[in-house]
Short mmCIF file of C-alpha atoms in Angstrom, two decimals:
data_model
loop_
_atom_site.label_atom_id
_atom_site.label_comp_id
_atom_site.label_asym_id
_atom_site.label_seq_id
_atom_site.Cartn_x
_atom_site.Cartn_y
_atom_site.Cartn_z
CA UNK A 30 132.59 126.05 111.47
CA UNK A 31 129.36 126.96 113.01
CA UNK A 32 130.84 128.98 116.35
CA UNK A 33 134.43 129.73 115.07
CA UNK A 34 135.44 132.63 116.39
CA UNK A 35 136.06 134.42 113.58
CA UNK A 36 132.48 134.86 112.37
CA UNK A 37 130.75 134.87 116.11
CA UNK A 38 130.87 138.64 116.68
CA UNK A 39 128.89 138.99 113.10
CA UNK A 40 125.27 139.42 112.54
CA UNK A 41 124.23 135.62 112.37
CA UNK A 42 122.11 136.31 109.20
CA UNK A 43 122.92 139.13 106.92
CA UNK A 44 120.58 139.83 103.40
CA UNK A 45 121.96 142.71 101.18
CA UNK A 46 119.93 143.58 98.17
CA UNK A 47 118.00 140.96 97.79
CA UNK A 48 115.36 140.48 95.30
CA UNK A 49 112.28 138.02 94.79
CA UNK A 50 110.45 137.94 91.83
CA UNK A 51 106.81 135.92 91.26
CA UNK A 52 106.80 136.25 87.15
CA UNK A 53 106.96 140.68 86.61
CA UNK A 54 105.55 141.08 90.51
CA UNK A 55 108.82 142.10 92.72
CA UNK A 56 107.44 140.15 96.39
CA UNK A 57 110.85 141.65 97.76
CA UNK A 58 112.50 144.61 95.72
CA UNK A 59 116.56 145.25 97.24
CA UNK A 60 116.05 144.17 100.78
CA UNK A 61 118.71 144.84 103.35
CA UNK A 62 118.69 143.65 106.96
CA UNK A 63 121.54 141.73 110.07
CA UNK A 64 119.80 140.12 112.86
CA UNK A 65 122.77 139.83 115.49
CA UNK A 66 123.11 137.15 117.26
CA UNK A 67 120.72 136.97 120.59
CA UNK A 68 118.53 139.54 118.62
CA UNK A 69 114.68 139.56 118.16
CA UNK A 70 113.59 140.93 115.17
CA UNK A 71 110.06 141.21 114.61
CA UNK A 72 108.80 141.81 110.93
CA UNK A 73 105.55 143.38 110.58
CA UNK A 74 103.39 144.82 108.06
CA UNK A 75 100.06 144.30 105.30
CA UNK A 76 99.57 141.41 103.78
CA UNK A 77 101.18 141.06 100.53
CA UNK A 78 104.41 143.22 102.10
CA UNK A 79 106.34 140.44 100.80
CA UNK A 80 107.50 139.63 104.83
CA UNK A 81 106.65 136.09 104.47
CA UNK A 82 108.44 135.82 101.49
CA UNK A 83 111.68 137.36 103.35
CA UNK A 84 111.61 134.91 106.65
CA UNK A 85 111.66 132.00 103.64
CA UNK A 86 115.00 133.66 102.13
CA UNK A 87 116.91 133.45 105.11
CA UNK A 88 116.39 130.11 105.15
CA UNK A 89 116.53 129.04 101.28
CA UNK A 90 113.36 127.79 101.16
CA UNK A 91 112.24 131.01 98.48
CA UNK A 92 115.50 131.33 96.35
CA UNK A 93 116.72 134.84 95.92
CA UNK A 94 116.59 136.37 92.16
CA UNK A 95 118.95 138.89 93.23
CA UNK A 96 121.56 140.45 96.09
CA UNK A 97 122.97 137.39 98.55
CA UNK A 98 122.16 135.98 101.84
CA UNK A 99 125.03 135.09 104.49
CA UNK A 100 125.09 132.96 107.14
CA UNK A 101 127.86 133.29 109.73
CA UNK A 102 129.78 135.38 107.66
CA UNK A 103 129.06 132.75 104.61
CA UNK A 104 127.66 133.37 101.57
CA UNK A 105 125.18 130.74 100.91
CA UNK A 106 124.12 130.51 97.29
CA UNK A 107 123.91 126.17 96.10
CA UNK A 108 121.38 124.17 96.92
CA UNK A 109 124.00 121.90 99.23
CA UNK A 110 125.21 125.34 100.65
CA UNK A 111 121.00 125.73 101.90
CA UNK A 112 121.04 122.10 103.05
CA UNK A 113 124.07 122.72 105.39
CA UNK A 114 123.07 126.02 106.73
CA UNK A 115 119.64 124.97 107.37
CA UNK A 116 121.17 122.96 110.13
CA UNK A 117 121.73 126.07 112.44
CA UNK A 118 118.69 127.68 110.90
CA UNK A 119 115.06 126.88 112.61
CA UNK A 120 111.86 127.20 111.38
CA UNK A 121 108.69 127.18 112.59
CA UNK A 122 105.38 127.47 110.33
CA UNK A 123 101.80 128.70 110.53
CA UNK A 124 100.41 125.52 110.05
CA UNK A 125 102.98 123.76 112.31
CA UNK A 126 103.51 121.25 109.70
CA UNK A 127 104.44 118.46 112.11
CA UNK A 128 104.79 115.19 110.06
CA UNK A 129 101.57 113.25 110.92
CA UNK A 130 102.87 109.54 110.86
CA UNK A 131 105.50 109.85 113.37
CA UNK A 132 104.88 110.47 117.08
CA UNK A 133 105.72 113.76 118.47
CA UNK A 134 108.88 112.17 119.93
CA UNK A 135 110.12 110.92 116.37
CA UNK A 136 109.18 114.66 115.08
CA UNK A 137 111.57 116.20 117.15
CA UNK A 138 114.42 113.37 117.45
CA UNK A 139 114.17 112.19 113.69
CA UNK A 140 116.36 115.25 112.59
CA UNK A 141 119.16 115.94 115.24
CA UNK A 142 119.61 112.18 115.16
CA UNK A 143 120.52 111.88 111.27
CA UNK A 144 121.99 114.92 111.34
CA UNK A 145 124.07 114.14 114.29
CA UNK A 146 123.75 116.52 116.17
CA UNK A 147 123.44 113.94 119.26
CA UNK A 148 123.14 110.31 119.97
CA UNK A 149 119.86 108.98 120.26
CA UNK A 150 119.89 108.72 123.73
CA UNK A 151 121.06 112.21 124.16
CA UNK A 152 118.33 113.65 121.80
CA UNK A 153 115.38 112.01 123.42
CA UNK A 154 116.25 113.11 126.59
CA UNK A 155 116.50 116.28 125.82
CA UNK A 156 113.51 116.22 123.73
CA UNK A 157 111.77 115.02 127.16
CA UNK A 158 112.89 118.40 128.84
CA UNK A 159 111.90 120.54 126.63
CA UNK A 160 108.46 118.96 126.61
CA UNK A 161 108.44 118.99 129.93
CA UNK A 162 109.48 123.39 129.89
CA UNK A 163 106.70 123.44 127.39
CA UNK A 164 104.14 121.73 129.52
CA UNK A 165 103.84 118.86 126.47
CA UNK A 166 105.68 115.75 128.14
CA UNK A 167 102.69 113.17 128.44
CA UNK A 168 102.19 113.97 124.91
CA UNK A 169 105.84 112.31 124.00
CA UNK A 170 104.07 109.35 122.06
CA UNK A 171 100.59 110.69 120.50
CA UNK A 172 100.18 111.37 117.04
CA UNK A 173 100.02 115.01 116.31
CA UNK A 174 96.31 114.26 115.17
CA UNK A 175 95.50 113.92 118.72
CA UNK A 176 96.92 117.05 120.07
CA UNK A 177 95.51 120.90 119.63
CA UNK A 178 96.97 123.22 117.65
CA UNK A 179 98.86 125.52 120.37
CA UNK A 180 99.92 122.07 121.38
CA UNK A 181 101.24 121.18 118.08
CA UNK A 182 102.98 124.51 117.58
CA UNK A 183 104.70 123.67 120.87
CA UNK A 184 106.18 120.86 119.78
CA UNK A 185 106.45 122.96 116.42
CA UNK A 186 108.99 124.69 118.07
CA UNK A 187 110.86 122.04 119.92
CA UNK A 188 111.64 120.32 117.07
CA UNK A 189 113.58 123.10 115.93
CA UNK A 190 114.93 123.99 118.94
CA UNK A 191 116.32 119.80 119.18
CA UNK A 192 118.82 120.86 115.94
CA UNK A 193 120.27 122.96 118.42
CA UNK A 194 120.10 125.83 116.04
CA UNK A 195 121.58 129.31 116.24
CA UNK A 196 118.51 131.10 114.89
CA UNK A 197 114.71 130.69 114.67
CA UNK A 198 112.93 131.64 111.82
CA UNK A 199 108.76 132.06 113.06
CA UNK A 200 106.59 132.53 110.07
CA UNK A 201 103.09 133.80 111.74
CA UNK A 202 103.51 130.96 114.13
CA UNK A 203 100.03 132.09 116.22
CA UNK A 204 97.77 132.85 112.75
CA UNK A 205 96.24 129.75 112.63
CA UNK A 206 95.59 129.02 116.35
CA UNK A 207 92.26 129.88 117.89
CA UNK A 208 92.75 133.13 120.26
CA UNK A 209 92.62 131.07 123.56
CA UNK A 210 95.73 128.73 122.60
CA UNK A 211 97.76 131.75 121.26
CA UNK A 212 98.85 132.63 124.75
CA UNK A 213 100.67 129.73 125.03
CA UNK A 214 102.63 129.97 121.93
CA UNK A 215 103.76 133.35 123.03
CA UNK A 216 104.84 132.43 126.35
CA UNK A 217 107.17 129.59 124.94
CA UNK A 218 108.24 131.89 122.22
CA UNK A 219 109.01 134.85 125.42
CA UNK A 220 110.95 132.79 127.66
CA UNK A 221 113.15 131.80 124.28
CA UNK A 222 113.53 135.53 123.53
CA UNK A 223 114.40 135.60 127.80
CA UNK A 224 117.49 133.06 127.17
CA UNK A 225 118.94 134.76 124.40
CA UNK A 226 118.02 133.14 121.28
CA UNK A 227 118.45 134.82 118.07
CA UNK A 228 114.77 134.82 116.30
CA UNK A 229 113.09 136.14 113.56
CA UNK A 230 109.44 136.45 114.03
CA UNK A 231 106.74 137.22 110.89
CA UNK A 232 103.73 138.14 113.35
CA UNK A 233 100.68 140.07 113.86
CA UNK A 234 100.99 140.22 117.45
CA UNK A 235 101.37 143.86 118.04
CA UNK A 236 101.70 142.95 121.89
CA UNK A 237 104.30 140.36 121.39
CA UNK A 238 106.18 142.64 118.80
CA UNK A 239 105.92 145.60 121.61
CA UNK A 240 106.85 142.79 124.68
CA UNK A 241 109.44 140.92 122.92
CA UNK A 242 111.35 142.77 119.99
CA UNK A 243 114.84 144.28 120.11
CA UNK A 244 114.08 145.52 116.99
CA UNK A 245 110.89 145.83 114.56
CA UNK A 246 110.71 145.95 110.77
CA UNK A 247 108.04 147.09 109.23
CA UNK A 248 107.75 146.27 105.37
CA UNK A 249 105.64 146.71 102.95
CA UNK A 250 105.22 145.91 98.97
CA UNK A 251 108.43 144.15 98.77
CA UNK A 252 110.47 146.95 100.94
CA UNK A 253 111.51 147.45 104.54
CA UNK A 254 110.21 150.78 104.91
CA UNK A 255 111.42 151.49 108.62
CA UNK A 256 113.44 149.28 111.05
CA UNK A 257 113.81 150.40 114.76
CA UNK A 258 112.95 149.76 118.25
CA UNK A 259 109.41 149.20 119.41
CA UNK A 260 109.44 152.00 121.36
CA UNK A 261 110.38 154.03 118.22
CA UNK A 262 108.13 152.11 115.74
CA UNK A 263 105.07 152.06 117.71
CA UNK A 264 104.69 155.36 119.36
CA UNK A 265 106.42 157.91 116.98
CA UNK A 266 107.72 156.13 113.45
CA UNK A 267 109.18 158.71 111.23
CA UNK A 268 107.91 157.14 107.64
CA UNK A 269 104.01 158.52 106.50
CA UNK A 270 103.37 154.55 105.73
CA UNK A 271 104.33 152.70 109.03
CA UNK A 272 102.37 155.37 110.55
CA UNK A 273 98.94 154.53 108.08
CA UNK A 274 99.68 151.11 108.86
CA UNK A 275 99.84 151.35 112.53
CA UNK A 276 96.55 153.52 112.60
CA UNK A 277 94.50 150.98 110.53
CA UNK A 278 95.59 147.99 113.03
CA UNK A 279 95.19 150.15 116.79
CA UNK B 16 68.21 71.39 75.60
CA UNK B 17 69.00 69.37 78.65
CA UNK B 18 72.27 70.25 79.69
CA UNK B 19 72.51 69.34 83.92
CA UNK B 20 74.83 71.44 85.90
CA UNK B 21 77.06 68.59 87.68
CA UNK B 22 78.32 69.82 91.14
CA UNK B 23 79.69 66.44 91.29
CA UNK B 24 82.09 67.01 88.75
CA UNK B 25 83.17 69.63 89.79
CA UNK B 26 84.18 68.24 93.09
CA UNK B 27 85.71 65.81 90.95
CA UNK B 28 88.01 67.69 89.35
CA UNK B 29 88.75 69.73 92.50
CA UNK B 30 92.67 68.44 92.71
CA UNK B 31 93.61 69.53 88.89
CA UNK B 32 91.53 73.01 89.49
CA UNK B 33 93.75 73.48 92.64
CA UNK B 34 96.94 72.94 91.06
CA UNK B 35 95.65 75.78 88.97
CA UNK B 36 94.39 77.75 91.54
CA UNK B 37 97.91 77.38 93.19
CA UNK B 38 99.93 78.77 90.02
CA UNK B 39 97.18 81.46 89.60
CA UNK B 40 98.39 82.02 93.35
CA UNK B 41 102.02 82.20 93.21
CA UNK B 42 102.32 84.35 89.83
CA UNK B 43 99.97 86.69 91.21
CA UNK B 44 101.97 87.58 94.49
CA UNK B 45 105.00 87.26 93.01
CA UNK B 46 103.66 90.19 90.43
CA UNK B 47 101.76 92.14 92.65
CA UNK B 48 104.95 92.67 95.10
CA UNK B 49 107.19 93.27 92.16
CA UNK B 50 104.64 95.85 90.69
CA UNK B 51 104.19 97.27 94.01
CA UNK B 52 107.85 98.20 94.21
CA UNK B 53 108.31 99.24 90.64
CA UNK B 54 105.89 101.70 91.56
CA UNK B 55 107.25 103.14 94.68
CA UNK B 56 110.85 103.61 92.66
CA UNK B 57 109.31 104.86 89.71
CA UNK B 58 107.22 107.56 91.18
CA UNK B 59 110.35 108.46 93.43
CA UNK B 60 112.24 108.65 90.18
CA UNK B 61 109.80 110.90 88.77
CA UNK B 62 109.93 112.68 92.38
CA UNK B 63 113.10 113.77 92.35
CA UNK B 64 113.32 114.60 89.15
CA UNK B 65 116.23 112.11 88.45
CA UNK B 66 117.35 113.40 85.21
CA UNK B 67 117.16 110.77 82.15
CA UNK B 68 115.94 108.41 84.33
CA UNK B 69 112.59 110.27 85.54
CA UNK B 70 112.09 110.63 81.21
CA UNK B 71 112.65 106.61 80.85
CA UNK B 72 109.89 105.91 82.90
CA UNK B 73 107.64 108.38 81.85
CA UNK B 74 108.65 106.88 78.80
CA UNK B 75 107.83 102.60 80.18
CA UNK B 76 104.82 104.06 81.64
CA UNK B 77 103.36 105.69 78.35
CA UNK B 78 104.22 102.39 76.58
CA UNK B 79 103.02 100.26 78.59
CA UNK B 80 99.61 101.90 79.28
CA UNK B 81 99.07 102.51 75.40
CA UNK B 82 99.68 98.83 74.31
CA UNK B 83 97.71 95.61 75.08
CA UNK B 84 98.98 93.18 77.85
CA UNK B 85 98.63 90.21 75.64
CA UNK B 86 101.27 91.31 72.48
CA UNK B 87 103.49 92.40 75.58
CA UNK B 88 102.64 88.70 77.31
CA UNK B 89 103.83 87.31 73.58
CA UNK B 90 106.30 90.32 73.23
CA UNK B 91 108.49 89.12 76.49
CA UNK B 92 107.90 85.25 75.88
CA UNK B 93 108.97 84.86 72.49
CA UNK B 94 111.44 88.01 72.10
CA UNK B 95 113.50 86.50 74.74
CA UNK B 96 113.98 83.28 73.59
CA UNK B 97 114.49 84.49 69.92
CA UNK B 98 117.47 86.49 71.71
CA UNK B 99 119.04 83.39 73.08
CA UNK B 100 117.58 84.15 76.47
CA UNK B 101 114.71 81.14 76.59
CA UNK B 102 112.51 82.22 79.69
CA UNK B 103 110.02 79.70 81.88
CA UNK B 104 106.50 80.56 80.87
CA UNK B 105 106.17 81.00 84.81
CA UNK B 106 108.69 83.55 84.68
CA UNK B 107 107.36 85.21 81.79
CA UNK B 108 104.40 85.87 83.52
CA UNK B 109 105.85 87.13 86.08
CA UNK B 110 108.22 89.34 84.30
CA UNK B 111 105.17 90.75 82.03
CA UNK B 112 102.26 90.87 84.78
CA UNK B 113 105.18 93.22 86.67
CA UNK B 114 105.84 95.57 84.10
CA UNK B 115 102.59 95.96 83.19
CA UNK B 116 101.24 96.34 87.05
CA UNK B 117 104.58 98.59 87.56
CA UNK B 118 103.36 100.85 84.87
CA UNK B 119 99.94 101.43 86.92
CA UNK B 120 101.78 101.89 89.84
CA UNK B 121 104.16 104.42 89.39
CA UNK B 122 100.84 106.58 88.30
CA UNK B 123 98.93 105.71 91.20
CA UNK B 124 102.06 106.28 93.82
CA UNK B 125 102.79 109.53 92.34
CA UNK B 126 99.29 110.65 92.85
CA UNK B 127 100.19 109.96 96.47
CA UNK B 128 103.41 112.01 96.25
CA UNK B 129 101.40 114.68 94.73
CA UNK B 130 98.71 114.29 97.45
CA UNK B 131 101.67 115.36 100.14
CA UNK B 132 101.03 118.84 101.32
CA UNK B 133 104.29 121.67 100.09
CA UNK B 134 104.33 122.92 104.33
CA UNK B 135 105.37 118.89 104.95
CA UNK B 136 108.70 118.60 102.30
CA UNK B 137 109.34 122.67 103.38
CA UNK B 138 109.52 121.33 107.17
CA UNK B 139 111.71 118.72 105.95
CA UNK B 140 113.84 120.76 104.07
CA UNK B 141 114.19 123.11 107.32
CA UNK B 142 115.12 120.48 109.05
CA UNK B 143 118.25 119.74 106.67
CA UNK B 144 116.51 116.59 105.36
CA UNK B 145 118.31 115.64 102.09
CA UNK B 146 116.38 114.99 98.95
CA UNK B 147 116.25 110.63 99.99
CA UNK B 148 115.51 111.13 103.43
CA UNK B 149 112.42 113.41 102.47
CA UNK B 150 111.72 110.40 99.99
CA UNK B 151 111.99 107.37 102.70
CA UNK B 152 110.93 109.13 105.72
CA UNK B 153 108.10 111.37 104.65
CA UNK B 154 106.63 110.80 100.89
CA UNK B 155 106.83 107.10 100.95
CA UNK B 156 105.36 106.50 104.08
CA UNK B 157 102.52 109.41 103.54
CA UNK B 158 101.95 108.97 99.93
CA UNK B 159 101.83 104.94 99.76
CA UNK B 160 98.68 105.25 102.19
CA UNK B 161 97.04 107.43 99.81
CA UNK B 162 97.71 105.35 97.02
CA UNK B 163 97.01 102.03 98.76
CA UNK B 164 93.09 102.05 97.21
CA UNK B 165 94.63 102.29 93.59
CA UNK B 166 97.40 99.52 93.93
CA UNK B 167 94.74 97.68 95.14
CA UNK B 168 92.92 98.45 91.99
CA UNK B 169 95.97 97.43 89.99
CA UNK B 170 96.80 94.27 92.43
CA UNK B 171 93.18 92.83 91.46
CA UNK B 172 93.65 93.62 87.48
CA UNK B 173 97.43 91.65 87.91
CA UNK B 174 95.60 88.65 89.23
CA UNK B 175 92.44 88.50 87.35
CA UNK B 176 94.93 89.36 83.90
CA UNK B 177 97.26 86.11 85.00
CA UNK B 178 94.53 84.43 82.99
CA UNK B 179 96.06 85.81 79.88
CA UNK B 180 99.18 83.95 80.84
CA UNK B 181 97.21 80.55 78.96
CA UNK B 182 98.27 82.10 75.66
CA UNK B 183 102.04 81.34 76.61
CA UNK B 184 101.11 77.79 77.77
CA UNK B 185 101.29 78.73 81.66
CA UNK B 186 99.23 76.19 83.11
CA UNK B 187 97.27 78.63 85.93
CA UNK B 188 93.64 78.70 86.69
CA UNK B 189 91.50 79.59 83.73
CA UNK B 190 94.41 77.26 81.29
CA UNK B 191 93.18 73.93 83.69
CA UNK B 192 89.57 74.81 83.52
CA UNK B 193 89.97 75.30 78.86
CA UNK B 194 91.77 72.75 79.21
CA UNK B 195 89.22 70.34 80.68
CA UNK B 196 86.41 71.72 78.61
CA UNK B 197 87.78 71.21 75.86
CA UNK B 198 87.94 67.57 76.71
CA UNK B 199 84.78 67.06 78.36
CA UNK B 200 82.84 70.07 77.46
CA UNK B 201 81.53 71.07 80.80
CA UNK B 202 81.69 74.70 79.84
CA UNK B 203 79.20 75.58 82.45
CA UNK B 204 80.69 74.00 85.46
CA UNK B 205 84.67 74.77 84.66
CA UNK B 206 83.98 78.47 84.58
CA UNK B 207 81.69 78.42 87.49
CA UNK B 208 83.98 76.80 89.68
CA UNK B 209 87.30 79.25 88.26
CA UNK B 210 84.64 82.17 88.88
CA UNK B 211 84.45 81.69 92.90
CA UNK B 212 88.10 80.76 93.10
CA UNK B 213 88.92 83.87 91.54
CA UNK B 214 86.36 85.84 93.61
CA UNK B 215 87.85 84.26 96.32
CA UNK B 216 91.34 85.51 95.56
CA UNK B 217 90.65 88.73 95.04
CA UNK B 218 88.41 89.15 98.63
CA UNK B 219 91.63 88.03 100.20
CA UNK B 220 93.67 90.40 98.37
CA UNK B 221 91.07 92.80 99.53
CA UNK B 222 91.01 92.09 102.84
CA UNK B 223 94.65 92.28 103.00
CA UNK B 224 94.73 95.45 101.74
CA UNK B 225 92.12 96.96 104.44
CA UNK B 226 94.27 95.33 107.08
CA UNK B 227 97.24 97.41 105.73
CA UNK B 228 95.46 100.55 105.53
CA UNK B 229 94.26 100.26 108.98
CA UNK B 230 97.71 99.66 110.45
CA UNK B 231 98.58 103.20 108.25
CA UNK B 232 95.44 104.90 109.47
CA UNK B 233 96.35 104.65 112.73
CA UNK B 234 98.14 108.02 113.76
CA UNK B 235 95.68 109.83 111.97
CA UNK B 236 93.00 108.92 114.48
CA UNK B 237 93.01 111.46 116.77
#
């Protein structure tokens, strides 16, 4: 059961060991991490660090090689064990990937509504307030075509947020947006942060990471190097590495 | 040489070209819309990866693409009814035209499948979406756009290859105009007139078609 609980005082996602490998090249090499539940966790670090490759673990969308994921205190390992969890697992991309035939109401209801996680009727209306929180409700029955891409990311985000999940999974959600639509990507993904849900958030938003986190991780070639506060991470991080890194980005 | 093109007999033997234009017709649509769907559930087969399935009709496809229509059009006539299975030549047709159409198809829907971007069946898959809801709700709606210009490709080659169905004694369009020749010899003006009624059939097909992709064009106007 999803809130039993048993399993609500645990870290909501929990990888031990785990291990992705692309042919002989390790892209994660015996990770470890929790995220607890109303916990930001921002992951940072080069490209190639093998961080985008861990926000698609924890959602069984890369397959681990090695070590396990567990969600809720569950082991998840099957393909139908993935399809289940990924119910109270969110995800939001880089390229939004909203599905372009449907209107934006259909992208968000279409799931929750087979899924059953509410009537129709219930869905769309709350669908319609969280358009309306994210400034997006005369939009309700346009094509994603005709929308902007901070608008699409918007809706992006509803449409994970209408499964009613108990994480969010944010792989570099702002990396394809030009600079002056960023800002409102951020600001939904704040106020979320604000009401306590659990996220996970692949970014190069520095400011965000510094703003938002609880905790930041940085990683890099297929290892978390250093996990801490921002406060810790950006101003004095013990490991020689997250400090290079740092120095090259400020 | 003095041969003189007749328009009026042509016009003359309008009725018995129409009943020929009007078999032409029906085996044709009848084909097309079963060769449409043998496509979609072939290339979903082949999709998901349905195991010994998915291999069959890789295996229907190969066959069908690497042998010529007419042995299958005598292939599916006579091998039924030497089975104890005797089979209209109508039907026949149809059965055969299908196939063979279904073959193209399932080639030019997967292309459409494969023209689906990975971030589209990972968003589905994040959103719990179960291998046949992916299938119905996102590829076959996204992919049969994409492949609409290639049916139609295939829809045009099923009507214009009904002609073949003669050889089984189908009396359709090009059948009614041999026929007649071969009676009164007007070579010139049967084949004319079954050349515009097949030109004719196939810019309605067209059309159709364009009206169809339209409608699916829609939400990607922005």
């Amino acid at each position: 059961m999803p809130n039993s609980p048993a399993t609500a005082e645990g870290p909501v996602i929990s990888v031990r060991g785990v291990v992705k490998k692309y042919g002989n090249m390790r892209a994660l090499d015996g990770v470890d991490a929790d995220v607890s539940r109303g916990e930001v966790v921002v992951v940072i670090g080069p490209s190639g660090s093998g961080k985008s490759t861990f926000i698609r673990c924890l959602n069984g969308l890369e397959r681990v090689d090695g070590g396990r994921v567990t969600i809720d205190g569950m082991p998840i390992s099957t393909r139908r064990d993935w399809q289940v969890a990924r119910r109270r697992i969110g995800m939001v991309f880089q390229d939004y990937s909203l599905f372009p035939h449907m209107t934006v109401m259909s992208n968000i209801c279409l799931a929750p509504v087979r899924a059953r996680v509410g009537t129709r009727a219930e869905t769309e209306e709350r669908a319609m307030e969280m358009l309306e929180r994210v400034g997006l409700a005369h939009k309700a029955n346009d094509f994603p075509a005709a929308l902007s891409g901070g608008q699409q990311q918007r809706v992006a985000i509803v449409r994970a947020l209408a499964m009613k999940p108990e994480a969010i999974l944010f792989d570099e959600p702002t990396s394809a947006l030009d600079p002056e639509t960023i800002g409102e990507v951020l600001a939904v993904m704040k106020e979320l942060a604000r009401e306590g849900m659990t996220m996970v958030v692949v970014t190069h938003e520095m400011g965000f990471a510094r703003e938002v986190a609880d905790r930041v991780v940085f990683m890099d070639k297929g290892r978390i190097v250093e996990i801490g506060p921002p406060e810790v991470i950006f101003t004095s991080p013990r490991e020689d590495r997250t400090k290079a890194f740092l120095e090259m980005i400020f | 040489m003095n041969y003189a093109f007749s328009f009026v007999y042509i016009v003359e033997n309008l009725p018995v070209l129409f009943d020929g234009f009007m078999v032409t017709v029906r085996v044709s649509v009848i084909s097309i819309a079963i060769a449409s769907l043998i496509g979609i559930a072939g290339a979903a087969v082949r999709l998901l990866k349905v195991p010994v399935l998915s291999q069959v009709v890789g295996a229907y496809v190969h066959f069908i693409r690497s042998t010529p229509l007419l042995p299958q059009i005598f292939f599916i006539f006579y091998g039924l009814a030497s089975v104890g299975l005797p089979i209209s030549s109508f039907w026949a047709g149809v059965f055969a035209l299908s196939l063979w159409g279904g073959a193209y198809n399932v080639e030019n829907v997967r292309g459409g499948f494969l023209s689906i971007s990975k971030g589209l069946h990972e968003a589905a898959d994040s959103l719990a979406f179960g291998p046949l809801h992916y299938l119905w709700l996102v590829a076959v709606p996204l992919g049969v756009r994409v492949s609409l210009p290639s049916m139609l490709n295939t829809s045009v080659s099923v009507l214009k290859n009904s002609a073949y169905l003669q050889a089984i004694g189908l009396a359709e369009l090009t059948f009614v105009a041999m026929d007649k020749v071969s009676l009164e010899f007007r070579t010139l003006e049967m084949f004319a007139a079954i050349g515009v009624m097949y030109l004719v059939l196939v810019l309605a097909l067209s059309i159709a078609v364009r009206r169809l992709e339209n409608v699916l064009q829609k939400p990607f106007r922005p």
